[in-house]
Coordinates of C-alpha atoms (C1' of nucleotides) in Angstrom, one line a residue:
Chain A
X25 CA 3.9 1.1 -6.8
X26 CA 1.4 1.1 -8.8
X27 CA 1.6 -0.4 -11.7
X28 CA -0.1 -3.3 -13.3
X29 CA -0.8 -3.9 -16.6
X30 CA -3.5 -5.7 -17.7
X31 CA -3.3 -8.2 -20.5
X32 CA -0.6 -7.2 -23.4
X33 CA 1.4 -10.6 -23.4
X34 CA 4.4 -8.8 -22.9
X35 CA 6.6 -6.4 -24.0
X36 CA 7.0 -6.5 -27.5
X37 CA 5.1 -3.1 -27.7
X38 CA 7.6 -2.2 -30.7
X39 CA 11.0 -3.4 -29.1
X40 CA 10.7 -1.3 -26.2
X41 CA 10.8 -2.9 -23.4
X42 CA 8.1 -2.6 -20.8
X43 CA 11.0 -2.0 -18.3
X44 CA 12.0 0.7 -19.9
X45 CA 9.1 2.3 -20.9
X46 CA 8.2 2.7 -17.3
X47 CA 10.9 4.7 -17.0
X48 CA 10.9 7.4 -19.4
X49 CA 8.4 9.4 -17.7
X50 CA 11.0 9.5 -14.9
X51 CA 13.8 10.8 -17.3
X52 CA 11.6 13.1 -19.1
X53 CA 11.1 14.7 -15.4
X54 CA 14.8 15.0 -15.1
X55 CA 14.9 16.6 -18.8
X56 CA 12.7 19.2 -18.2
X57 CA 13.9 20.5 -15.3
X58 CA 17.5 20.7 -16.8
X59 CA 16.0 22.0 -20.1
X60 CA 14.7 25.0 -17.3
X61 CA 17.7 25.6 -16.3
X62 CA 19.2 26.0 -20.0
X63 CA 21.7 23.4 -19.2
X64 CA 22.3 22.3 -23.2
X65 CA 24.1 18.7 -22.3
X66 CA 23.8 16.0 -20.2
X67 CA 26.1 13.0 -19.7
X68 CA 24.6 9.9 -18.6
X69 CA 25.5 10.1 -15.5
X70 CA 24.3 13.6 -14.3
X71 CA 20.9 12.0 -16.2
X72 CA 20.9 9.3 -14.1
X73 CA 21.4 10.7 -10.8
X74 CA 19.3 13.1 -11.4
X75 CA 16.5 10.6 -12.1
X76 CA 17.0 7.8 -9.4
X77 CA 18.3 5.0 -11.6
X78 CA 22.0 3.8 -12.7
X79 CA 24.0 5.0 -15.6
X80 CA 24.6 2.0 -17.5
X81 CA 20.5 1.0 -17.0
X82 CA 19.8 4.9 -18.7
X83 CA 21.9 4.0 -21.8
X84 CA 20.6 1.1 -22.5
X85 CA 16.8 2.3 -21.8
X86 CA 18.0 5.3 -24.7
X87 CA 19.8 2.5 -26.6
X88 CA 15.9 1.5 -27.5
X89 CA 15.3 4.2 -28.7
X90 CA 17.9 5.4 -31.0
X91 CA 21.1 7.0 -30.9
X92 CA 20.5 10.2 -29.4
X93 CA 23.8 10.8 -27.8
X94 CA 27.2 11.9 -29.1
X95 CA 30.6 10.1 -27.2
X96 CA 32.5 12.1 -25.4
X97 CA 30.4 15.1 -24.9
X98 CA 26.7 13.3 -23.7
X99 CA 22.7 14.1 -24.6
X100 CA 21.3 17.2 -25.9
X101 CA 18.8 18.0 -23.4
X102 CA 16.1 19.8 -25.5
X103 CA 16.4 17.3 -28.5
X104 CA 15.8 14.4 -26.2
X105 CA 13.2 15.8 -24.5
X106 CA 11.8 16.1 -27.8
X107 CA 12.8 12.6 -28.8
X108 CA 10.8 10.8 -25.2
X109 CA 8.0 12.9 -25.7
X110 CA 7.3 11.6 -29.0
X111 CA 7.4 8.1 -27.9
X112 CA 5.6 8.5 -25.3
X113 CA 2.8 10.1 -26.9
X114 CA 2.9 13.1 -25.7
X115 CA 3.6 15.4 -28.8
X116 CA -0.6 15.0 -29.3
X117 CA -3.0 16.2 -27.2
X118 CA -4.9 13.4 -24.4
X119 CA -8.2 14.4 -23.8
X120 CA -9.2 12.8 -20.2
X121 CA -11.9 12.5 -17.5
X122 CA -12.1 12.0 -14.3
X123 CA -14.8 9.9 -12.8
X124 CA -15.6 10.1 -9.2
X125 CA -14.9 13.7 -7.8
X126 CA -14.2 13.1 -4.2
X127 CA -11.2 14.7 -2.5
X128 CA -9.0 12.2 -5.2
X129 CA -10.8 13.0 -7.5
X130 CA -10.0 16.6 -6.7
X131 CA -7.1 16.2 -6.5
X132 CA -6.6 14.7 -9.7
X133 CA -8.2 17.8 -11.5
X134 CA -5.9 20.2 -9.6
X135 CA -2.8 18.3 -10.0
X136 CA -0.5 20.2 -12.4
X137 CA 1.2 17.5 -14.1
X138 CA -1.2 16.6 -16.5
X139 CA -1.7 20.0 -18.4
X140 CA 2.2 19.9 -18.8
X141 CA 2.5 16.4 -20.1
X142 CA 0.0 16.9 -23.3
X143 CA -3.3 16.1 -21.1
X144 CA -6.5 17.8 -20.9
X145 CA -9.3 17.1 -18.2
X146 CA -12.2 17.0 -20.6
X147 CA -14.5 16.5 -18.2
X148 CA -15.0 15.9 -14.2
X149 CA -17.9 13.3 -13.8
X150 CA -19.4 12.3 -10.7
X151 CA -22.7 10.5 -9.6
X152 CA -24.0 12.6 -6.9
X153 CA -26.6 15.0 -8.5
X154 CA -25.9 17.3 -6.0
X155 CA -22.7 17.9 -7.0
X156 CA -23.6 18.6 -10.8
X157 CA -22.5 22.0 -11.8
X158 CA -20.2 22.7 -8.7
X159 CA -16.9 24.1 -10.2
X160 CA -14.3 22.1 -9.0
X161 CA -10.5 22.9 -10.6
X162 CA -12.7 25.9 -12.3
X163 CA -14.5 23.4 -14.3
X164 CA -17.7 22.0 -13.6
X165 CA -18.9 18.9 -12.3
X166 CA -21.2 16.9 -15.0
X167 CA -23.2 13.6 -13.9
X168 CA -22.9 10.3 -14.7
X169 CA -26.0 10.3 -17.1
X170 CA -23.4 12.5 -19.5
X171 CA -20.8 10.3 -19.9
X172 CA -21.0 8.5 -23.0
X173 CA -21.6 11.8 -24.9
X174 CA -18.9 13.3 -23.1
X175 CA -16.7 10.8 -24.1
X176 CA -17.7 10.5 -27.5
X177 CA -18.0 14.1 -28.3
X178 CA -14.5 14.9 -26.9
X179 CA -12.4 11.8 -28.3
X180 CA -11.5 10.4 -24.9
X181 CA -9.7 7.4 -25.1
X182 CA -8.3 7.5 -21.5
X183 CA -10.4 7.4 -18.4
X184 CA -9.4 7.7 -14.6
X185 CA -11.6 6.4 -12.2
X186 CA -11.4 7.7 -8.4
X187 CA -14.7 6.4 -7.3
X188 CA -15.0 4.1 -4.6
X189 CA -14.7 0.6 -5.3
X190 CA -17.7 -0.4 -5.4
X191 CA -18.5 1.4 -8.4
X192 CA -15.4 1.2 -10.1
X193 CA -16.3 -1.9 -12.1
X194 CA -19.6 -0.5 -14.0
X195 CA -18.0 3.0 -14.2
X196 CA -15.1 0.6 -16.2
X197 CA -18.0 -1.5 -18.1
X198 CA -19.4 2.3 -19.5
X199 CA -16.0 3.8 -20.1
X200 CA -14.9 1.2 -22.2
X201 CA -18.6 0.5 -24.1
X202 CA -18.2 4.1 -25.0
X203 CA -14.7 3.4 -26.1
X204 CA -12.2 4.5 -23.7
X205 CA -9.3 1.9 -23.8
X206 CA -6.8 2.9 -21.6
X207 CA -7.8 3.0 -17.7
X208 CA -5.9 4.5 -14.8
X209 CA -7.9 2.8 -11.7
X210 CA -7.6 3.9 -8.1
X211 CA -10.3 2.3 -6.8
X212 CA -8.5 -0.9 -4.6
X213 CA -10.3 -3.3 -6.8
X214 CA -9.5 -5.3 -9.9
X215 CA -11.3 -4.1 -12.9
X216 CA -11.8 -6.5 -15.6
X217 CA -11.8 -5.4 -19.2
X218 CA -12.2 -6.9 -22.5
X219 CA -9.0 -7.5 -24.7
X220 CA -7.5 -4.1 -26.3
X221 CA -8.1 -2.7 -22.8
X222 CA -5.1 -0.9 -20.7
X223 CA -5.6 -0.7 -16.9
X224 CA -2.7 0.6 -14.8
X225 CA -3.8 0.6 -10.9
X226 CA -2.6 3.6 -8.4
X227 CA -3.3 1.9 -4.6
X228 CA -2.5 4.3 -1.8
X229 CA -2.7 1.6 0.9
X230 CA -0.1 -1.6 -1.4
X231 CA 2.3 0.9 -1.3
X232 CA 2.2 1.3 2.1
X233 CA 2.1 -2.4 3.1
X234 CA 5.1 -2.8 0.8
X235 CA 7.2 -0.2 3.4
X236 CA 5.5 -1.6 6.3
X237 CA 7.2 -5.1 5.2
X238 CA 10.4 -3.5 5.1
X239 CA 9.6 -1.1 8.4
X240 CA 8.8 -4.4 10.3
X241 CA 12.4 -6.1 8.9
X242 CA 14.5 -3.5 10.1
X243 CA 13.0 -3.5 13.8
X244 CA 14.2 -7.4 14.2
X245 CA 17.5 -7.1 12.5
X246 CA 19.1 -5.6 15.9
X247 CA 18.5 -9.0 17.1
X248 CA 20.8 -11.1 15.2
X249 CA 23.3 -8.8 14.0
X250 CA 23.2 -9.7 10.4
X251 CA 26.3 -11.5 9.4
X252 CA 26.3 -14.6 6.6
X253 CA 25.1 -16.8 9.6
X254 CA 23.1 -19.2 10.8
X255 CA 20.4 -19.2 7.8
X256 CA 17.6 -20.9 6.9
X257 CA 16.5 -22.0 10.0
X258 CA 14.5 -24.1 7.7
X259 CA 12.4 -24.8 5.3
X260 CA 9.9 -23.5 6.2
X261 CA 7.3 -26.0 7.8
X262 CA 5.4 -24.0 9.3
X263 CA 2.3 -25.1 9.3
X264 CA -0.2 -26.4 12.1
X265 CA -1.7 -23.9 14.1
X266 CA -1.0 -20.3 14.1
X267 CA 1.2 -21.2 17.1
X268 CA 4.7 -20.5 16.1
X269 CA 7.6 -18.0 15.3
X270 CA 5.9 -14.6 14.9
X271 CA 7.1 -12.5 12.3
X272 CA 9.6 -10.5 14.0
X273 CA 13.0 -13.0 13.6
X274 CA 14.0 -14.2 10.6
X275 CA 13.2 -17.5 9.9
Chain B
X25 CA 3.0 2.4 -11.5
X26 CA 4.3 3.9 -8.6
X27 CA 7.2 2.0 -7.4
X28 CA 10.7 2.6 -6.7
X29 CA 12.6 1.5 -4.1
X30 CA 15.5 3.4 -3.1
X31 CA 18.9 1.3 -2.6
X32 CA 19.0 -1.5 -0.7
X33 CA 20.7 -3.3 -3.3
X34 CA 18.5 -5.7 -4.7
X35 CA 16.0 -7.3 -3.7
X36 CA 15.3 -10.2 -1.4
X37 CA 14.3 -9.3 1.8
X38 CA 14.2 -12.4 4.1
X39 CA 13.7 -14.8 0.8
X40 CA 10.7 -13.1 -0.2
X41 CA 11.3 -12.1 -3.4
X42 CA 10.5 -8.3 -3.3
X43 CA 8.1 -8.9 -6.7
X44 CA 6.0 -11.3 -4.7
X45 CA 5.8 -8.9 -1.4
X46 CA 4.5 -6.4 -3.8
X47 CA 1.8 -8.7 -4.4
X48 CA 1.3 -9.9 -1.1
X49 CA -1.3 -6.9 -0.6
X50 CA -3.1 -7.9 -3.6
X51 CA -3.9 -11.5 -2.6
X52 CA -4.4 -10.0 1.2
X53 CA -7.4 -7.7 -0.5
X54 CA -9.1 -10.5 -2.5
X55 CA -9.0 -12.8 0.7
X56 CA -10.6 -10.4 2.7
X57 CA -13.7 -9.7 0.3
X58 CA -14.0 -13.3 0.7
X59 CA -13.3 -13.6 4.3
X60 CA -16.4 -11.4 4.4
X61 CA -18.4 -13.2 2.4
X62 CA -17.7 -16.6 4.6
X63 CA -15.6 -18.1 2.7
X64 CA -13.8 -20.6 4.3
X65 CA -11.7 -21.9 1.7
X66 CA -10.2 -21.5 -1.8
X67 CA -8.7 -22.8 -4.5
X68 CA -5.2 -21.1 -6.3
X69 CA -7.3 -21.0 -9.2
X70 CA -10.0 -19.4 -8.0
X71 CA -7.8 -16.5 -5.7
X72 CA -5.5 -15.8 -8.3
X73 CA -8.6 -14.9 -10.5
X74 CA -9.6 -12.5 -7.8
X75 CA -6.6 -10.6 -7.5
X76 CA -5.9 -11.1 -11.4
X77 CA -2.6 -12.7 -11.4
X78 CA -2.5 -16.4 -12.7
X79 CA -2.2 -19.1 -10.8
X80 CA 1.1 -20.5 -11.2
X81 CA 2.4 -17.4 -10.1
X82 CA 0.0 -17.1 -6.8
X83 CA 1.5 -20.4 -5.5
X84 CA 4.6 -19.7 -6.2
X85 CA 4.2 -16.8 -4.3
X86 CA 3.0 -18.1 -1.0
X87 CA 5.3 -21.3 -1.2
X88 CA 7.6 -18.6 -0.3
X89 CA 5.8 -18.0 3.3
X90 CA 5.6 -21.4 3.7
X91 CA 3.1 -24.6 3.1
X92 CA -0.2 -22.9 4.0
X93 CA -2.2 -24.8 1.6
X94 CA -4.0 -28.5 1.6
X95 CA -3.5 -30.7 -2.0
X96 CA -6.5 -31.4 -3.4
X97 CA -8.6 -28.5 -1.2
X98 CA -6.6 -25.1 -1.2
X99 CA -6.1 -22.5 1.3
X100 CA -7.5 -22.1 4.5
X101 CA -9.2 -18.2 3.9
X102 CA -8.9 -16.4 7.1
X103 CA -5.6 -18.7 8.2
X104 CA -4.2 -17.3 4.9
X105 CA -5.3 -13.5 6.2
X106 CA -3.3 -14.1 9.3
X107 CA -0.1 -15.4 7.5
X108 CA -0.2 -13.1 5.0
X109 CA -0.6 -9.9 7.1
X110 CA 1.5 -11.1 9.7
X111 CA 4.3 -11.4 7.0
X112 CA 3.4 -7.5 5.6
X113 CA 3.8 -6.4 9.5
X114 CA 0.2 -5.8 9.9
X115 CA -0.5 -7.6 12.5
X116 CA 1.0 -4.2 14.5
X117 CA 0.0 -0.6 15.1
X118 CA 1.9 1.7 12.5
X119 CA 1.6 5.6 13.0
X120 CA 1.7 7.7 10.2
X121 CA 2.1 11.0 9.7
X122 CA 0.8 12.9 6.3
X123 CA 2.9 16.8 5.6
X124 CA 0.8 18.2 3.0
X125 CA -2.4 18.4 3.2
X126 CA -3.9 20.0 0.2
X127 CA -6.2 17.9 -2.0
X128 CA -4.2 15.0 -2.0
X129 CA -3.3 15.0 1.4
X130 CA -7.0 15.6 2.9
X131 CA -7.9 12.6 -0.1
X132 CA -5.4 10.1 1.8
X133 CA -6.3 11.8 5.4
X134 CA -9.8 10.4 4.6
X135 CA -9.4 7.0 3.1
X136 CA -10.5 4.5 4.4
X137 CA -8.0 1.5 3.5
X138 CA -5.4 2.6 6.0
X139 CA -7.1 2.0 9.2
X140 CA -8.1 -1.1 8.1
X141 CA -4.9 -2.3 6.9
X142 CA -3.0 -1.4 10.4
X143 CA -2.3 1.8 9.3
X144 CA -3.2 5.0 11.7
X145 CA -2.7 8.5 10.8
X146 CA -1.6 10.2 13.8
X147 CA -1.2 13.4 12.3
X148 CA -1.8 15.8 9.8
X149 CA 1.2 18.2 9.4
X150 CA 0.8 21.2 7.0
X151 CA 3.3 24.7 6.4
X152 CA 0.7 27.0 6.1
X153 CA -0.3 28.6 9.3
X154 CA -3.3 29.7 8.1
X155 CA -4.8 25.8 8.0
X156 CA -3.6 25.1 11.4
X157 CA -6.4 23.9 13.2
X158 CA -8.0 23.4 10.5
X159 CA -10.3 20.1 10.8
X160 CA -9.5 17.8 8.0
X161 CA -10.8 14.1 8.1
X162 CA -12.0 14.8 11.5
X163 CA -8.4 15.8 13.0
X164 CA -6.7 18.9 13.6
X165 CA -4.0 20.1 10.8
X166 CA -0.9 20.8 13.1
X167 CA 2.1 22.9 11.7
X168 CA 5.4 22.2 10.2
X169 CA 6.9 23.3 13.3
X170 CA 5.7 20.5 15.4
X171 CA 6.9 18.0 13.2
X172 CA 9.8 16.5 15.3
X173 CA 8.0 16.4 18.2
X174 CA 4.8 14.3 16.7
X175 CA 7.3 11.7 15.6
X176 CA 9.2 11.8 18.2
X177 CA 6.0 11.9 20.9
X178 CA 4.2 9.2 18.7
X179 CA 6.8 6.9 17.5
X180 CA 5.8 7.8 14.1
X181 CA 8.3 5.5 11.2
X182 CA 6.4 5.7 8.5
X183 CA 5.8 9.5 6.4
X184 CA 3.7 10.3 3.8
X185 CA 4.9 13.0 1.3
X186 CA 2.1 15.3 -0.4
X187 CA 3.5 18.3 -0.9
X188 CA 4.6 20.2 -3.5
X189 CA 7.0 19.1 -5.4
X190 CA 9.5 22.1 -3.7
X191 CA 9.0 21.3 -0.7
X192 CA 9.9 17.7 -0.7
X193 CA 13.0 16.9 -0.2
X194 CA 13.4 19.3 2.9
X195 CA 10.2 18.0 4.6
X196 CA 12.1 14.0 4.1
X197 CA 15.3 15.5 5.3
X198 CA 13.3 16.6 8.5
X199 CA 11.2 13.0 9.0
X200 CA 14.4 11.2 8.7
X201 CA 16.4 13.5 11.2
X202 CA 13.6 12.7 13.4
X203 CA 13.6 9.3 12.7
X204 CA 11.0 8.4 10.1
X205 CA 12.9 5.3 8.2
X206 CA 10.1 4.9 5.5
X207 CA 8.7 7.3 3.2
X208 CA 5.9 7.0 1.0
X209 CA 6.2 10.1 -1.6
X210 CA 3.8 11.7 -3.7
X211 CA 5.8 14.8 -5.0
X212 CA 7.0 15.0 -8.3
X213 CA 10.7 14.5 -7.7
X214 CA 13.3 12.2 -6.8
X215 CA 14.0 12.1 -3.2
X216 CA 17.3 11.2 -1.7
X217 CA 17.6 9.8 1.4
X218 CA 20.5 8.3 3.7
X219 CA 21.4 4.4 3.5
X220 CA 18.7 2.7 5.9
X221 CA 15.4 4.4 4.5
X222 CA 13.1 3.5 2.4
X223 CA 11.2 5.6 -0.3
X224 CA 8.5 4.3 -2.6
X225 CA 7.0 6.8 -4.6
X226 CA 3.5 7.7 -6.3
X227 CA 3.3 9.2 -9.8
X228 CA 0.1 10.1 -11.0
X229 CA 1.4 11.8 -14.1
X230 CA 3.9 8.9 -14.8
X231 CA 0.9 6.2 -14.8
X232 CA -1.1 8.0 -17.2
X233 CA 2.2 8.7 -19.4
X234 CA 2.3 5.1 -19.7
X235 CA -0.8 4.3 -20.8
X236 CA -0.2 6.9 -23.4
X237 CA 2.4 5.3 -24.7
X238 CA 0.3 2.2 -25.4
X239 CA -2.5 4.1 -26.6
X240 CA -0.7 5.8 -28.9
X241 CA 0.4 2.1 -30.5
X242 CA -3.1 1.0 -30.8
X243 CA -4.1 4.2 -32.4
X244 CA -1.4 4.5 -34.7
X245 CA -0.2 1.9 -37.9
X246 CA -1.0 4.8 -39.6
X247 CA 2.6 5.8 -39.2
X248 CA 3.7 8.8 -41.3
X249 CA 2.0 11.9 -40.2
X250 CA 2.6 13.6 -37.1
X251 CA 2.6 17.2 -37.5
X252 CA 5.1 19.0 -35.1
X253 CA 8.3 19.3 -36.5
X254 CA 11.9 18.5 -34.0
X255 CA 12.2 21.6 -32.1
X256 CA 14.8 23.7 -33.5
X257 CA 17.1 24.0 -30.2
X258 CA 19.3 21.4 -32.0
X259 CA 20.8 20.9 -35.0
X260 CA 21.5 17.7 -33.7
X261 CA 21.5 15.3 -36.5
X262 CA 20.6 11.9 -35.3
X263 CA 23.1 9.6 -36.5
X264 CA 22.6 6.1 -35.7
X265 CA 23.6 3.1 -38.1
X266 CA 20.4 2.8 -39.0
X267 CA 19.7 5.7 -37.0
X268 CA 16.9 7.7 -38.6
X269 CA 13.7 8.0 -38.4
X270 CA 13.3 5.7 -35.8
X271 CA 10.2 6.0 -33.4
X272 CA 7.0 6.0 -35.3
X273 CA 7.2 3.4 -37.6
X274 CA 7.6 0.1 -36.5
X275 CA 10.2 -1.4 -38.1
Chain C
dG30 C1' -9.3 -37.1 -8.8
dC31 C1' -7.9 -32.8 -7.5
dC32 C1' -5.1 -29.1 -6.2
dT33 C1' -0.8 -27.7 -4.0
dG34 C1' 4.2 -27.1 -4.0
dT35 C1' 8.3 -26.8 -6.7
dG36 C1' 12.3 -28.0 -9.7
dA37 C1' 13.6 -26.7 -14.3
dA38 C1' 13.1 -23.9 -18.4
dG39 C1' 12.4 -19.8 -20.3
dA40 C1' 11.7 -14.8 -20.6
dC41 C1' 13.0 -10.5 -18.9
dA42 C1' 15.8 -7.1 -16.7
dT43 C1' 20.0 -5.2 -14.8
dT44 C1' 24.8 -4.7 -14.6
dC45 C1' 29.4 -5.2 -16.3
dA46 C1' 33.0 -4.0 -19.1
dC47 C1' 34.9 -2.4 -23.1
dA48 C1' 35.0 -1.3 -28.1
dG49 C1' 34.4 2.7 -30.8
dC50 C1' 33.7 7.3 -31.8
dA51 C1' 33.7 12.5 -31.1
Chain D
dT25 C1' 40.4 11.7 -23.2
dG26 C1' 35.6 11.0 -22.1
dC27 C1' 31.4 9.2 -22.7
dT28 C1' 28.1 6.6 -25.5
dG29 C1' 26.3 2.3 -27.2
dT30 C1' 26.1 -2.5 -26.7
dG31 C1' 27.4 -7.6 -26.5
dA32 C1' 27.9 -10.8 -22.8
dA33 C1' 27.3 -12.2 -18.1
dT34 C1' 24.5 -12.2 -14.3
dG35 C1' 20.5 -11.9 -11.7
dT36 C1' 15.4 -11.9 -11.1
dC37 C1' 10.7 -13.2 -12.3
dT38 C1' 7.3 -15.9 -14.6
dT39 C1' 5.6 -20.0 -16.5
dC40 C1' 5.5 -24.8 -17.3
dA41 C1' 4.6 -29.2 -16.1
dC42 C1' 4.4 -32.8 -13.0
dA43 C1' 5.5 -35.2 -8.6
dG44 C1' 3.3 -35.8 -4.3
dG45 C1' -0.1 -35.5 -0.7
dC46 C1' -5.0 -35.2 0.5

DNA sequence: GCCTGTGAAGACATTCACAGCA
DNA sequence: TGCTGTGAATGTCTTCACAGGC
């Protein structure tokens, strides 16, 4: 996962729900590799496959948006392409940089999915003088003293941060003083950010405890060979001393 | 975000809600930047601030592991590291293996919040011969080729995906064949996978599609402008009840 | 008095199932 | 006939608010 919104009571953003929104990146993916392949339609269920998710769950997410689809036949792929792209914000151009250019941060610049979404690294910054200049993705590396121009020249309203964490937070404080309001953080560490602020989170090692929880859930399920059985063992009262029951059973 | 489970119908893993689990490395972070700091205790209050969820919510989420707190005190720090990473499975040895080791790859070859969470990378698996050798993060790239035999030789369960988005879904095919159950996947595409293993995926173009979404909504009560017209590709009319017009303006 | 633990209420999200239209 | 669009039902998550133990 990653994911996390800060603040933004909830939904509401227009009558799309959060929920859904989530998920039209992940259908726009789908789109656009059809729309390669000149396939013209797509029923709802070739959509959904295609994108991971159910077929009743994809109408209703397109339901939110409109009616874009025509019974008995299904979606137009290049007309709904168009139709996500524009609420997501991606018919206009995102000007973005990247702050902390370490091998994520290199990453990050290289990764071809920006430039094809509407988004353009405006600018690679990093602290280390030493790397100031260094081409990096053929575009240079600028320092940290140049970010508030940098920002303000180019219009950047969203900034990524891929420092470690324990710079994250002031990188955050100058990013949104020279009014950037919309933050993708991977440092592992929680920004805070006045009201009006976005932060989404990206952390490599949550998404990995998450499948080690599952990983560790499988390996004691041999022992009691599932079944609608003998449950609960209990509220759990565990308490006292680390002593008892050690993760593997089910308890 | 970054999320996505792959089937295992819903949810509920044990009675831990799979919302809270997702969480659980959040709250496991903040109590060990206190842990370090001495801390020995703390109130719901006070952690939930840390790991910015509200507080409600935070002891909701550990009633579900069980009664680890103390009315009128709070939680015991470092008894509350043990429970928690006990409950995540960290309290083992996981191998993991990383196939793709270009910018992204080498980025999670060298971070540091793996080994500390449990997590050891016990090899680096690449297809081009040419890096074979190669040291990257202070470890030797291997090749494609020895794939089944690393997992096999190391017990590996856990994969990480960061390869091109082409190479994907063969390189999960071959983990799972040679017994990887969970996959953490960075590619740009939807991976399927037999009943019995777990994918959870990593976006980084999907989190920043996101925020553009709401950034565009901030930006824009100006409604009525927009410059690019519907691409022609359809004469699609959009129907709709009320269908017309319908992103932009809020109704 | 203070802070946890938790029923109950409410908000949100997913799924079902079918009416309605091409 | 086939597939969308959507109310209604169901399920999940969050929040409230307060009982209960320290």
């Amino acid at each position: 996962m990653a994911t996390g919104r800060t603040h933004r009571p909830a939904t509401r953003s227009r009558g799309i729900p959060e929920a859904t929104v989530a998920r039209l990146p992940l259908y726009l993916r789908a789109l656009t590799a059809l729309s390669e392949r000149s396939v013209p339609t797509v029923s709802s269920e070739e959509l959904a496959a295609a994108a991971g998710v159910n077929s009743a769950k994809l109408r209703k997410d397109f339901s939110y948006l409109g009616s874009y689809g025509t019974r008995g036949v299904g979606y137009d792929v290049e007309y709904l392409v168009y139709q996500i792209s524009r609420e997501l914000g991606l018919t206009q151009d995102w000007p973005v940089v990247i702050v902390g250019i370490g091998n994520l941060g290199a990453a990050l610049a290289n990764y071809g999915g920006f430039a094809s979404r509407g988004f353009r690294v405006a600018a690679l910054i990093d602290a280390d003088p030493a790397m100031a200049g260094t081409p990096v993705a053929g575009m240079p590396v600028q320092h940290t003293d140049e970010l508030e121009k940098i920002i303000s020249d180019n219009g950047v309203s969203i900034g990524v941060i891929s420092t470690p964490a324990g710079a994250a937070q002031q990188v955050c404080e100058r990013l949104v003083a020279a009014g950037v309001t919309s933050i993708l953080n991977f440092a592992p560490t929680v920004l805070s950010v006045p009201e009006g602020v976005d932060v989404r989170k990206v952390d490599l090692s949550i998404e990995l405890q998450i499948l080690a929880f599952h990983e560790q859930r499988k390996a004691g399920e041999d022992a009691a060979h599932e079944g609608p059985v003998p449950p609960v063992s209990a509220k759990q009262q565990r308490k006292g001393p680390d002593g008892d029951v050690p993760a593997v059973m089910p308890a």
